[in-house]
Amino acid sequence: MTKKSSKAYACVAYRIMEYERNGQSEEYLGLLMEMLHEVFNEHEIIKIYHQNICIDSFQTLIYDKNKKI
């Protein structure tokens, strides 16, 4: 994982926490980053980060791999 992609994973996870307003904790941030890592590859997460796409944890869980971002 590159520095650019790790920053993108962290920032998108933080955006999810801000969007959902369920509180912020290191545990939840770690859970979200793990979930994002399982669903999106490095190129997809960088694209999500740069385009400021807002997603929530539910959208991440039901994400279709065949669908283009």
mmCIF file of C-alpha atoms in Angstrom:
data_model
loop_
_atom_site.group_PDB
_atom_site.id
_atom_site.type_symbol
_atom_site.label_atom_id
_atom_site.label_comp_id
_atom_site.label_asym_id
_atom_site.label_seq_id
_atom_site.Cartn_x
_atom_site.Cartn_y
_atom_site.Cartn_z
ATOM 1 C CA MET A 1 0.000 0.000 0.000
ATOM 2 C CA THR A 2 1.316 3.399 -0.927
ATOM 3 C CA LYS A 3 1.281 6.496 1.255
ATOM 4 C CA LYS A 4 -1.274 8.055 -1.099
ATOM 5 C CA SER A 5 -3.689 5.126 -0.841
ATOM 6 C CA SER A 6 -3.332 4.767 2.938
ATOM 7 C CA LYS A 7 -4.160 8.466 3.301
ATOM 8 C CA ALA A 8 -7.185 7.980 1.024
ATOM 9 C CA TYR A 9 -8.458 5.015 3.090
ATOM 10 C CA ALA A 10 -8.129 7.013 6.315
ATOM 11 C CA CYS A 11 -9.750 10.154 4.912
ATOM 12 C CA VAL A 12 -12.682 8.288 3.353
ATOM 13 C CA ALA A 13 -13.221 6.396 6.626
ATOM 14 C CA TYR A 14 -13.188 9.696 8.525
ATOM 15 C CA ARG A 15 -15.671 11.158 6.007
ATOM 16 C CA ILE A 16 -17.989 8.214 6.678
ATOM 17 C CA MET A 17 -17.811 8.877 10.419
ATOM 18 C CA GLU A 18 -18.579 12.566 9.859
ATOM 19 C CA TYR A 19 -21.456 11.753 7.486
ATOM 20 C CA GLU A 20 -23.069 9.197 9.803
ATOM 21 C CA ARG A 21 -22.610 11.270 12.975
ATOM 22 C CA ASN A 22 -22.543 8.157 15.166
ATOM 23 C CA GLY A 23 -19.605 9.379 17.181
ATOM 24 C CA GLN A 24 -15.928 9.094 16.546
ATOM 25 C CA SER A 25 -13.626 6.492 17.996
ATOM 26 C CA GLU A 26 -10.406 4.797 17.009
ATOM 27 C CA GLU A 27 -12.171 1.431 17.015
ATOM 28 C CA TYR A 28 -14.841 2.573 14.565
ATOM 29 C CA LEU A 29 -12.226 4.250 12.356
ATOM 30 C CA GLY A 30 -10.258 0.984 12.273
ATOM 31 C CA LEU A 31 -13.388 -1.007 11.457
ATOM 32 C CA LEU A 32 -14.299 1.341 8.612
ATOM 33 C CA MET A 33 -10.778 1.287 7.185
ATOM 34 C CA GLU A 34 -10.753 -2.523 7.266
ATOM 35 C CA MET A 35 -14.152 -2.641 5.558
ATOM 36 C CA LEU A 36 -13.030 -0.159 2.881
ATOM 37 C CA HIS A 37 -9.848 -2.138 2.295
ATOM 38 C CA GLU A 38 -11.843 -5.333 1.714
ATOM 39 C CA VAL A 39 -14.254 -3.678 -0.717
ATOM 40 C CA PHE A 40 -12.228 -1.101 -2.682
ATOM 41 C CA ASN A 41 -8.809 -1.475 -4.252
ATOM 42 C CA GLU A 42 -6.201 1.292 -4.058
ATOM 43 C CA HIS A 43 -7.182 2.931 -7.345
ATOM 44 C CA GLU A 44 -10.885 3.006 -6.462
ATOM 45 C CA ILE A 45 -10.359 4.482 -2.993
ATOM 46 C CA ILE A 46 -8.052 7.186 -4.365
ATOM 47 C CA LYS A 47 -10.711 8.069 -6.939
ATOM 48 C CA ILE A 48 -13.381 8.235 -4.199
ATOM 49 C CA TYR A 49 -11.098 10.434 -2.092
ATOM 50 C CA HIS A 50 -10.215 12.873 -4.888
ATOM 51 C CA GLN A 51 -13.783 13.204 -6.152
ATOM 52 C CA ASN A 52 -15.097 13.860 -2.617
ATOM 53 C CA ILE A 53 -17.692 11.119 -2.982
ATOM 54 C CA CYS A 54 -19.741 10.689 0.193
ATOM 55 C CA ILE A 55 -20.570 7.112 1.043
ATOM 56 C CA ASP A 56 -21.829 5.508 4.198
ATOM 57 C CA SER A 57 -20.989 2.174 5.771
ATOM 58 C CA PHE A 58 -24.173 0.565 4.427
ATOM 59 C CA GLN A 59 -23.304 1.555 0.841
ATOM 60 C CA THR A 60 -19.869 0.058 1.372
ATOM 61 C CA LEU A 61 -21.339 -3.242 2.538
ATOM 62 C CA ILE A 62 -23.659 -3.559 -0.478
ATOM 63 C CA TYR A 63 -21.138 -2.258 -3.043
ATOM 64 C CA ASP A 64 -21.219 -4.214 -6.303
ATOM 65 C CA LYS A 65 -17.701 -4.970 -7.546
ATOM 66 C CA ASN A 66 -18.895 -4.979 -11.175
ATOM 67 C CA LYS A 67 -20.195 -1.430 -10.911
ATOM 68 C CA LYS A 68 -17.854 1.382 -11.936
ATOM 69 C CA ILE A 69 -17.212 4.386 -9.696
#
